[in-house]
């Protein structure tokens, strides 16, 4: 009951406004109209899964211009060709991914075989770079005092 009352108040406040937006200092209320969906013969899955660059090969943005009188129609032959190219690209990507996966698997097996062949050998840790100290060359041996320079006050 409380939610309905709050919702009613919010919608009344919205209706009381003169406009939804201000354009050039003048309040404006835009009338939205429903538009027929243009799927160009593609399924929802094809539209959502395909990158924009590939969709633009089928229907370029200049064909979607709102001022054109005639709606752009994609022919069945063009859709068929586009789907064929898309399937070929997907197969090539899959083959490349599979080849990369096999390559990594082979390398892993090689490493395991090398490690099994030489169980005595301890793994050599990577050498770490030591940071050079500023005055490392001028440092006196242990226990010896460092001579003070004449220009430095004591």
XYZ file of N, CA, C and O in Angstrom:
616
model
N 0.831 -1.188 0.000
C 0.000 0.000 0.000
C 0.874 1.249 0.000
O 0.571 2.207 -0.707
N 1.943 1.193 0.778
C 2.840 2.358 0.860
C 3.571 2.536 -0.465
O 3.709 3.663 -0.944
N 3.979 1.440 -1.053
C 4.683 1.518 -2.331
C 3.804 2.120 -3.412
O 4.245 2.920 -4.229
N 2.520 1.709 -3.439
C 1.601 2.262 -4.444
C 1.424 3.756 -4.252
O 1.389 4.510 -5.223
N 1.352 4.178 -3.020
C 1.180 5.604 -2.736
C 2.415 6.391 -3.179
O 2.297 7.468 -3.798
N 3.579 5.848 -2.899
C 4.818 6.519 -3.298
C 4.914 6.565 -4.820
O 5.286 7.586 -5.403
N 4.542 5.472 -5.457
C 4.582 5.407 -6.913
C 3.599 6.417 -7.518
O 3.913 7.091 -8.502
N 2.407 6.526 -6.928
C 1.409 7.489 -7.419
C 1.923 8.918 -7.289
O 1.776 9.729 -8.202
N 2.552 9.204 -6.152
C 3.087 10.558 -5.929
C 4.197 10.872 -6.927
O 4.267 11.980 -7.461
N 5.053 9.886 -7.192
C 6.154 10.096 -8.125
C 5.626 10.327 -9.535
O 6.110 11.210 -10.255
N 4.625 9.553 -9.954
C 4.079 9.741 -11.298
C 3.329 11.065 -11.399
O 3.365 11.721 -12.437
N 2.659 11.492 -10.321
C 1.978 12.790 -10.331
C 2.994 13.915 -10.435
O 2.777 14.903 -11.160
N 4.118 13.783 -9.729
C 5.169 14.801 -9.801
C 5.766 14.858 -11.200
O 6.062 15.943 -11.718
N 5.926 13.708 -11.837
C 6.458 13.665 -13.186
C 5.488 14.306 -14.175
O 5.894 15.039 -15.070
N 4.199 14.024 -14.012
C 3.200 14.620 -14.897
C 3.083 16.125 -14.699
O 2.747 16.857 -15.630
N 3.392 16.579 -13.486
C 3.289 18.007 -13.191
C 4.413 18.804 -13.844
O 4.289 20.012 -14.053
N 5.500 18.133 -14.181
C 6.602 18.831 -14.835
C 6.159 19.323 -16.199
O 5.377 18.689 -16.897
N 6.708 20.468 -16.584
C 6.354 21.031 -17.886
C 7.001 20.250 -19.025
O 6.433 20.146 -20.096
N 8.192 19.726 -18.793
C 8.887 19.009 -19.859
C 9.880 18.025 -19.291
O 10.244 18.087 -18.131
N 10.332 17.129 -20.129
C 11.308 16.133 -19.701
C 12.731 16.632 -19.858
O 13.629 16.188 -19.176
N 12.934 17.561 -20.776
C 14.280 18.023 -21.063
C 14.238 19.506 -21.385
O 13.194 20.052 -21.711
N 15.392 20.126 -21.288
C 15.491 21.534 -21.635
C 16.355 21.634 -22.878
O 17.503 21.209 -22.886
N 15.781 22.175 -23.937
C 16.503 22.334 -25.195
C 16.506 23.800 -25.565
O 15.461 24.383 -25.844
N 17.673 24.428 -25.524
C 17.778 25.844 -25.878
C 17.044 26.736 -24.894
O 16.497 27.763 -25.276
N 16.994 26.361 -23.631
C 16.336 27.168 -22.609
C 14.837 26.964 -22.556
O 14.148 27.586 -21.750
N 14.303 26.111 -23.399
C 12.861 25.859 -23.440
C 12.606 24.416 -23.007
O 13.257 23.496 -23.478
N 11.658 24.248 -22.085
C 11.318 22.901 -21.639
C 10.639 22.162 -22.792
O 9.798 22.716 -23.498
N 11.025 20.914 -22.980
C 10.478 20.146 -24.094
C 10.067 18.768 -23.611
O 10.739 18.158 -22.802
N 8.952 18.304 -24.100
C 8.509 16.942 -23.815
C 8.509 16.207 -25.148
O 7.850 16.615 -26.092
N 9.281 15.158 -25.203
C 9.435 14.429 -26.454
C 8.412 13.310 -26.528
O 8.204 12.594 -25.562
N 7.823 13.187 -27.688
C 6.873 12.100 -27.912
C 7.647 10.926 -28.508
O 8.260 11.052 -29.568
N 7.642 9.827 -27.812
C 8.326 8.640 -28.298
C 7.333 7.798 -29.087
O 6.187 7.670 -28.702
N 7.798 7.237 -30.170
C 6.916 6.390 -30.947
C 7.557 5.023 -31.119
O 8.775 4.892 -31.124
N 6.715 4.044 -31.266
C 7.243 2.689 -31.425
C 7.676 2.493 -32.875
O 7.064 3.002 -33.806
N 8.752 1.750 -33.037
C 9.330 1.518 -34.357
C 9.416 0.014 -34.566
O 9.735 -0.730 -33.643
N 9.148 -0.403 -35.771
C 9.240 -1.829 -36.080
C 10.695 -2.268 -35.996
O 11.588 -1.576 -36.491
N 10.973 -3.408 -35.360
C 12.365 -3.856 -35.255
C 12.921 -4.260 -36.614
O 12.211 -4.820 -37.441
N 14.183 -3.919 -36.829
C 14.830 -4.286 -38.085
C 15.925 -5.295 -37.766
O 16.978 -4.936 -37.266
N 15.651 -6.578 -38.033
C 16.640 -7.605 -37.722
C 17.408 -8.051 -38.966
O 18.366 -8.806 -38.863
N 16.989 -7.591 -40.134
C 17.650 -7.889 -41.403
C 17.830 -9.382 -41.634
O 18.804 -9.825 -42.223
N 16.892 -10.158 -41.115
C 16.898 -11.599 -41.356
C 17.855 -12.375 -40.462
O 18.107 -13.550 -40.707
N 18.397 -11.727 -39.437
C 19.324 -12.403 -38.523
C 18.583 -12.825 -37.263
O 17.610 -12.197 -36.863
N 19.077 -13.868 -36.644
C 18.485 -14.285 -35.380
C 19.050 -13.427 -34.257
O 20.072 -12.757 -34.415
N 18.389 -13.462 -33.120
C 18.833 -12.680 -31.964
C 20.227 -13.130 -31.534
O 21.093 -12.308 -31.221
N 20.469 -14.438 -31.530
C 21.788 -14.960 -31.148
C 22.880 -14.450 -32.087
O 23.971 -14.089 -31.644
N 22.600 -14.437 -33.384
C 23.595 -13.952 -34.346
C 23.914 -12.488 -34.101
O 25.076 -12.087 -34.146
N 22.906 -11.699 -33.815
C 23.114 -10.267 -33.592
C 23.925 -10.039 -32.318
O 24.850 -9.234 -32.291
N 23.601 -10.771 -31.255
C 24.280 -10.552 -29.980
C 25.697 -11.125 -29.940
O 26.571 -10.566 -29.289
N 25.934 -12.234 -30.614
C 27.237 -12.888 -30.549
C 28.249 -12.329 -31.541
O 29.449 -12.496 -31.364
N 27.784 -11.664 -32.576
C 28.675 -11.176 -33.624
C 29.225 -9.797 -33.260
O 28.480 -8.929 -32.829
N 30.536 -9.597 -33.434
C 31.111 -8.262 -33.183
C 30.536 -7.230 -34.149
O 30.111 -7.552 -35.264
N 30.540 -5.978 -33.717
C 29.975 -4.899 -34.530
C 30.641 -4.788 -35.897
O 29.989 -4.491 -36.893
N 31.948 -5.016 -35.943
C 32.660 -4.883 -37.224
C 32.119 -5.879 -38.256
O 32.010 -5.544 -39.439
N 31.774 -7.083 -37.810
C 31.221 -8.074 -38.747
C 29.782 -7.737 -39.121
O 29.364 -7.969 -40.250
N 29.015 -7.205 -38.171
C 27.631 -6.815 -38.494
C 27.619 -5.670 -39.499
O 26.743 -5.597 -40.363
N 28.599 -4.776 -39.395
C 28.654 -3.643 -40.316
C 29.017 -4.089 -41.727
O 28.752 -3.371 -42.685
N 29.624 -5.255 -41.870
C 29.889 -5.773 -43.208
C 28.584 -6.183 -43.892
O 28.461 -6.096 -45.101
N 27.628 -6.606 -43.095
C 26.330 -7.010 -43.653
C 25.456 -5.794 -43.926
O 24.907 -5.644 -45.015
N 25.327 -4.922 -42.922
C 24.510 -3.707 -43.060
C 25.342 -2.552 -42.547
O 25.562 -2.421 -41.350
N 25.807 -1.694 -43.444
C 26.644 -0.578 -43.022
C 25.774 0.489 -42.353
O 24.556 0.558 -42.553
N 26.408 1.321 -41.576
C 25.682 2.347 -40.818
C 25.021 3.349 -41.751
O 23.949 3.862 -41.455
N 25.637 3.611 -42.890
C 25.039 4.594 -43.804
C 23.689 4.111 -44.346
O 22.864 4.902 -44.760
N 23.461 2.799 -44.308
C 22.163 2.261 -44.750
C 21.085 2.482 -43.700
O 19.906 2.362 -43.986
N 21.499 2.757 -42.469
C 20.537 2.922 -41.384
C 20.106 4.374 -41.191
O 19.458 4.694 -40.207
N 20.477 5.259 -42.088
C 20.169 6.677 -41.954
C 18.662 6.882 -41.813
O 17.876 6.349 -42.593
N 18.247 7.653 -40.814
C 16.819 7.826 -40.550
C 16.077 8.650 -41.607
O 14.871 8.587 -41.699
N 16.800 9.398 -42.429
C 16.134 10.251 -43.405
C 15.865 9.534 -44.728
O 15.251 10.092 -45.617
N 16.299 8.318 -44.856
C 16.051 7.579 -46.097
C 14.577 7.164 -46.160
O 14.000 6.727 -45.176
N 14.005 7.297 -47.332
C 12.596 6.952 -47.508
C 12.400 5.445 -47.533
O 11.480 4.906 -46.943
N 13.273 4.757 -48.247
C 13.130 3.330 -48.453
C 13.982 2.576 -47.426
O 15.121 2.930 -47.171
N 13.423 1.546 -46.835
C 14.172 0.746 -45.861
C 15.110 -0.198 -46.587
O 14.764 -0.780 -47.612
N 16.301 -0.366 -46.045
C 17.311 -1.239 -46.639
C 16.950 -2.688 -46.351
O 16.616 -3.048 -45.230
N 17.007 -3.531 -47.366
C 16.677 -4.939 -47.219
C 17.905 -5.763 -47.606
O 18.508 -5.541 -48.655
N 18.251 -6.698 -46.740
C 19.377 -7.584 -47.014
C 18.840 -8.813 -47.744
O 17.942 -9.485 -47.244
N 19.406 -9.096 -48.904
C 18.926 -10.238 -49.695
C 19.329 -11.552 -49.030
O 20.286 -11.623 -48.262
N 18.604 -12.597 -49.366
C 18.875 -13.925 -48.800
C 20.254 -14.422 -49.231
O 20.969 -15.055 -48.444
N 20.649 -14.115 -50.465
C 21.970 -14.534 -50.946
C 23.086 -13.868 -50.147
O 24.079 -14.507 -49.793
N 22.898 -12.590 -49.877
C 23.914 -11.850 -49.118
C 24.003 -12.386 -47.687
O 25.092 -12.521 -47.140
N 22.857 -12.667 -47.073
C 22.855 -13.242 -45.721
C 23.545 -14.592 -45.702
O 24.319 -14.909 -44.810
N 23.275 -15.406 -46.746
C 23.872 -16.739 -46.830
C 25.392 -16.636 -46.952
O 26.133 -17.343 -46.267
N 25.858 -15.724 -47.799
C 27.288 -15.515 -47.985
C 27.927 -15.027 -46.687
O 28.996 -15.485 -46.290
N 27.273 -14.101 -46.013
C 27.776 -13.543 -44.757
C 27.880 -14.635 -43.682
O 28.877 -14.713 -42.974
N 26.856 -15.472 -43.582
C 26.874 -16.559 -42.603
C 27.996 -17.554 -42.908
O 28.646 -18.069 -42.000
N 28.218 -17.819 -44.205
C 29.274 -18.743 -44.608
C 30.649 -18.185 -44.208
O 31.483 -18.897 -43.660
N 30.876 -16.891 -44.488
C 32.140 -16.243 -44.116
C 32.319 -16.241 -42.600
O 33.415 -16.477 -42.091
N 31.254 -15.968 -41.878
C 31.295 -15.939 -40.414
C 31.646 -17.315 -39.854
O 32.453 -17.441 -38.942
N 31.072 -18.363 -40.444
C 31.370 -19.721 -40.006
C 32.827 -20.079 -40.298
O 33.496 -20.720 -39.484
N 33.341 -19.637 -41.452
C 34.738 -19.908 -41.807
C 35.680 -19.205 -40.835
O 36.682 -19.787 -40.396
N 35.377 -17.959 -40.473
C 36.211 -17.228 -39.514
C 36.184 -17.898 -38.149
O 37.208 -18.013 -37.483
N 35.014 -18.347 -37.740
C 34.891 -19.016 -36.439
C 35.686 -20.313 -36.436
O 36.361 -20.631 -35.452
N 35.642 -21.065 -37.546
C 36.399 -22.315 -37.634
C 37.900 -22.040 -37.591
O 38.651 -22.769 -36.938
N 38.337 -20.971 -38.257
C 39.762 -20.618 -38.253
C 40.212 -20.223 -36.845
O 41.292 -20.617 -36.405
N 39.377 -19.447 -36.143
C 39.706 -19.050 -34.764
C 39.792 -20.270 -33.872
O 40.696 -20.389 -33.043
N 38.855 -21.193 -34.048
C 38.832 -22.400 -33.225
C 40.065 -23.254 -33.499
O 40.683 -23.784 -32.572
N 40.437 -23.385 -34.776
C 41.615 -24.173 -35.136
C 42.883 -23.540 -34.554
O 43.761 -24.249 -34.035
N 42.998 -22.230 -34.622
C 44.165 -21.543 -34.072
C 44.233 -21.728 -32.560
O 45.306 -21.973 -31.998
N 43.084 -21.632 -31.912
C 43.036 -21.824 -30.451
C 43.433 -23.244 -30.085
O 44.185 -23.475 -29.138
N 42.940 -24.202 -30.850
C 43.249 -25.613 -30.601
C 44.738 -25.883 -30.802
O 45.367 -26.594 -30.011
N 45.325 -25.312 -31.853
C 46.756 -25.491 -32.121
C 47.586 -24.899 -30.989
O 48.569 -25.506 -30.543
N 47.197 -23.746 -30.509
C 47.910 -23.104 -29.391
C 47.810 -23.956 -28.132
O 48.780 -24.119 -27.394
N 46.647 -24.517 -27.887
C 46.440 -25.362 -26.713
C 47.320 -26.616 -26.795
O 47.964 -26.995 -25.819
N 47.384 -27.231 -27.979
C 48.215 -28.416 -28.163
C 49.691 -28.079 -27.989
O 50.452 -28.856 -27.412
N 50.097 -26.920 -28.482
C 51.481 -26.489 -28.364
C 51.869 -26.327 -26.890
O 52.935 -26.776 -26.475
N 50.999 -25.692 -26.106
C 51.259 -25.532 -24.673
C 51.309 -26.883 -23.971
O 52.139 -27.105 -23.096
N 50.428 -27.791 -24.380
C 50.381 -29.117 -23.770
C 51.675 -29.888 -24.053
O 52.228 -30.531 -23.160
N 52.171 -29.808 -25.314
C 53.427 -30.465 -25.676
C 54.599 -29.908 -24.877
O 55.449 -30.650 -24.388
N 54.643 -28.603 -24.728
C 55.726 -27.960 -23.973
C 55.693 -28.409 -22.514
O 56.738 -28.662 -21.903
N 54.501 -28.519 -21.972
C 54.354 -28.964 -20.583
C 54.848 -30.403 -20.423
O 55.530 -30.741 -19.456
N 54.505 -31.268 -21.390
C 54.957 -32.659 -21.351
C 56.479 -32.740 -21.435
O 57.110 -33.535 -20.761
N 57.089 -31.906 -22.315
C 58.534 -31.880 -22.464
C 59.206 -31.511 -21.141
O 60.190 -32.116 -20.739
N 58.682 -30.492 -20.483
C 59.237 -30.052 -19.200
C 59.132 -31.171 -18.170
O 60.064 -31.408 -17.410
N 57.987 -31.841 -18.138
C 57.787 -32.924 -17.176
C 58.744 -34.073 -17.469
O 59.316 -34.664 -16.544
N 58.961 -34.387 -18.742
C 59.876 -35.460 -19.116
C 61.312 -35.102 -18.746
O 62.070 -35.930 -18.257
N 61.681 -33.851 -18.953
C 63.029 -33.401 -18.615
C 63.244 -33.453 -17.109
O 64.314 -33.828 -16.636
N 62.239 -33.081 -16.351
C 62.334 -33.110 -14.889
C 62.406 -34.546 -14.390
O 63.125 -34.849 -13.432
N 61.694 -35.464 -15.023
C 61.698 -36.871 -14.621
C 63.018 -37.542 -15.003
O 63.494 -38.428 -14.302
N 63.638 -37.121 -16.098
C 64.887 -37.716 -16.564
C 66.057 -37.348 -15.655
O 66.994 -38.111 -15.499
N 66.020 -36.196 -15.043
C 67.108 -35.740 -14.180
C 66.573 -35.442 -12.781
O 66.458 -34.284 -12.393
N 66.258 -36.477 -11.983
C 65.724 -36.221 -10.649
C 66.780 -35.706 -9.669
O 66.462 -35.078 -8.680
N 68.087 -35.973 -9.962
C 69.154 -35.526 -9.064
C 69.353 -34.021 -9.136
O 69.728 -33.397 -8.149
N 69.159 -33.494 -10.288
C 69.429 -32.076 -10.482
C 68.419 -31.239 -9.700
O 67.222 -31.440 -9.783
N 68.959 -30.333 -8.930
C 68.081 -29.418 -8.197
C 67.797 -28.234 -9.102
O 68.670 -27.801 -9.862
N 66.607 -27.725 -9.031
C 66.291 -26.591 -9.898
C 67.135 -25.377 -9.518
O 67.312 -25.073 -8.351
N 67.707 -24.748 -10.511
C 68.540 -23.570 -10.286
C 67.638 -22.358 -10.225
O 66.908 -22.078 -11.182
N 67.676 -21.647 -9.099
C 66.817 -20.462 -9.010
C 67.337 -19.357 -9.930
O 68.540 -19.281 -10.199
N 66.435 -18.580 -10.408
C 66.823 -17.464 -11.255
C 67.661 -16.489 -10.437
O 67.383 -16.237 -9.261
N 68.705 -15.953 -11.067
C 69.547 -15.000 -10.363
C 68.794 -13.695 -10.204
O 68.152 -13.214 -11.129
N 68.891 -13.150 -9.024
C 68.258 -11.863 -8.784
C 69.306 -10.785 -8.942
O 70.451 -10.964 -8.551
N 68.919 -9.701 -9.470
C 69.839 -8.583 -9.608
C 70.009 -7.924 -8.261
O 69.031 -7.639 -7.568
N 71.227 -7.661 -7.912
C 71.471 -6.959 -6.666
C 71.561 -5.481 -6.982
O 72.143 -5.075 -7.981
N 71.000 -4.742 -6.115
C 71.012 -3.309 -6.301
C 72.360 -2.761 -5.863
O 72.845 -3.064 -4.765
N 72.965 -1.963 -6.692
C 74.256 -1.391 -6.344
C 74.043 -0.257 -5.362
O 73.134 0.555 -5.522
N 74.910 -0.240 -4.377
C 74.830 0.850 -3.411
C 75.597 2.036 -3.955
O 76.559 1.897 -4.694
N 75.168 3.182 -3.506
C 75.764 4.405 -3.971
C 77.264 4.464 -3.637
O 78.086 4.801 -4.459
N 77.604 4.151 -2.393
C 78.978 4.294 -1.925
C 79.623 2.934 -1.690
O 80.481 2.789 -0.839
N 79.239 1.931 -2.430
C 79.773 0.588 -2.211
C 81.268 0.538 -2.490
O 82.018 -0.124 -1.778
N 81.739 1.250 -3.487
C 83.155 1.227 -3.833
C 83.988 1.931 -2.763
O 85.129 1.563 -2.493
N 83.432 2.946 -2.139
C 84.171 3.731 -1.155
C 84.032 3.178 0.259
O 84.577 3.734 1.194
N 83.307 2.098 0.434
C 83.089 1.549 1.776
C 84.374 0.927 2.312
O 85.053 0.185 1.611
N 84.726 1.223 3.564
C 85.947 0.653 4.149
C 85.706 -0.787 4.568
O 84.568 -1.212 4.726
N 86.766 -1.569 4.745
C 86.595 -2.939 5.210
C 86.018 -2.959 6.615
O 86.048 -1.954 7.334
N 85.488 -4.116 7.025
C 84.857 -4.221 8.340
C 85.831 -3.842 9.450
O 86.991 -4.246 9.455
N 85.346 -3.087 10.416
C 86.141 -2.701 11.567
C 86.986 -1.466 11.338
O 87.424 -0.828 12.287
N 87.247 -1.084 10.128
C 88.075 0.096 9.869
C 87.202 1.326 9.814
O 86.066 1.280 9.374
N 87.749 2.420 10.312
C 86.998 3.664 10.278
C 87.175 4.328 8.936
O 88.232 4.257 8.326
N 86.176 4.991 8.577
C 86.201 5.684 7.302
C 86.901 7.023 7.485
O 86.547 7.789 8.396
N 87.861 7.345 6.652
C 88.563 8.634 6.812
C 87.637 9.781 6.451
O 86.860 9.721 5.505
N 87.739 10.832 7.259
C 86.907 12.016 6.988
C 87.643 12.935 6.028
O 88.844 13.109 6.131
N 86.900 13.494 5.156
C 87.529 14.400 4.210
C 87.755 15.754 4.848
O 87.039 16.135 5.803
N 88.674 16.493 4.342
C 89.051 17.776 4.931
C 87.965 18.814 4.718
O 87.797 19.728 5.529
N 87.227 18.687 3.658
C 86.194 19.697 3.370
C 84.921 19.478 4.163
O 84.072 20.350 4.225
N 84.767 18.298 4.798
C 83.569 18.034 5.587
C 83.806 18.435 7.035
O 84.819 18.069 7.620
N 82.853 19.204 7.654
C 83.067 19.579 9.066
C 82.899 18.362 9.956
O 82.143 17.454 9.701
N 83.613 18.328 11.086
C 83.543 17.212 12.004
C 82.501 17.388 13.070
O 82.018 18.336 13.421
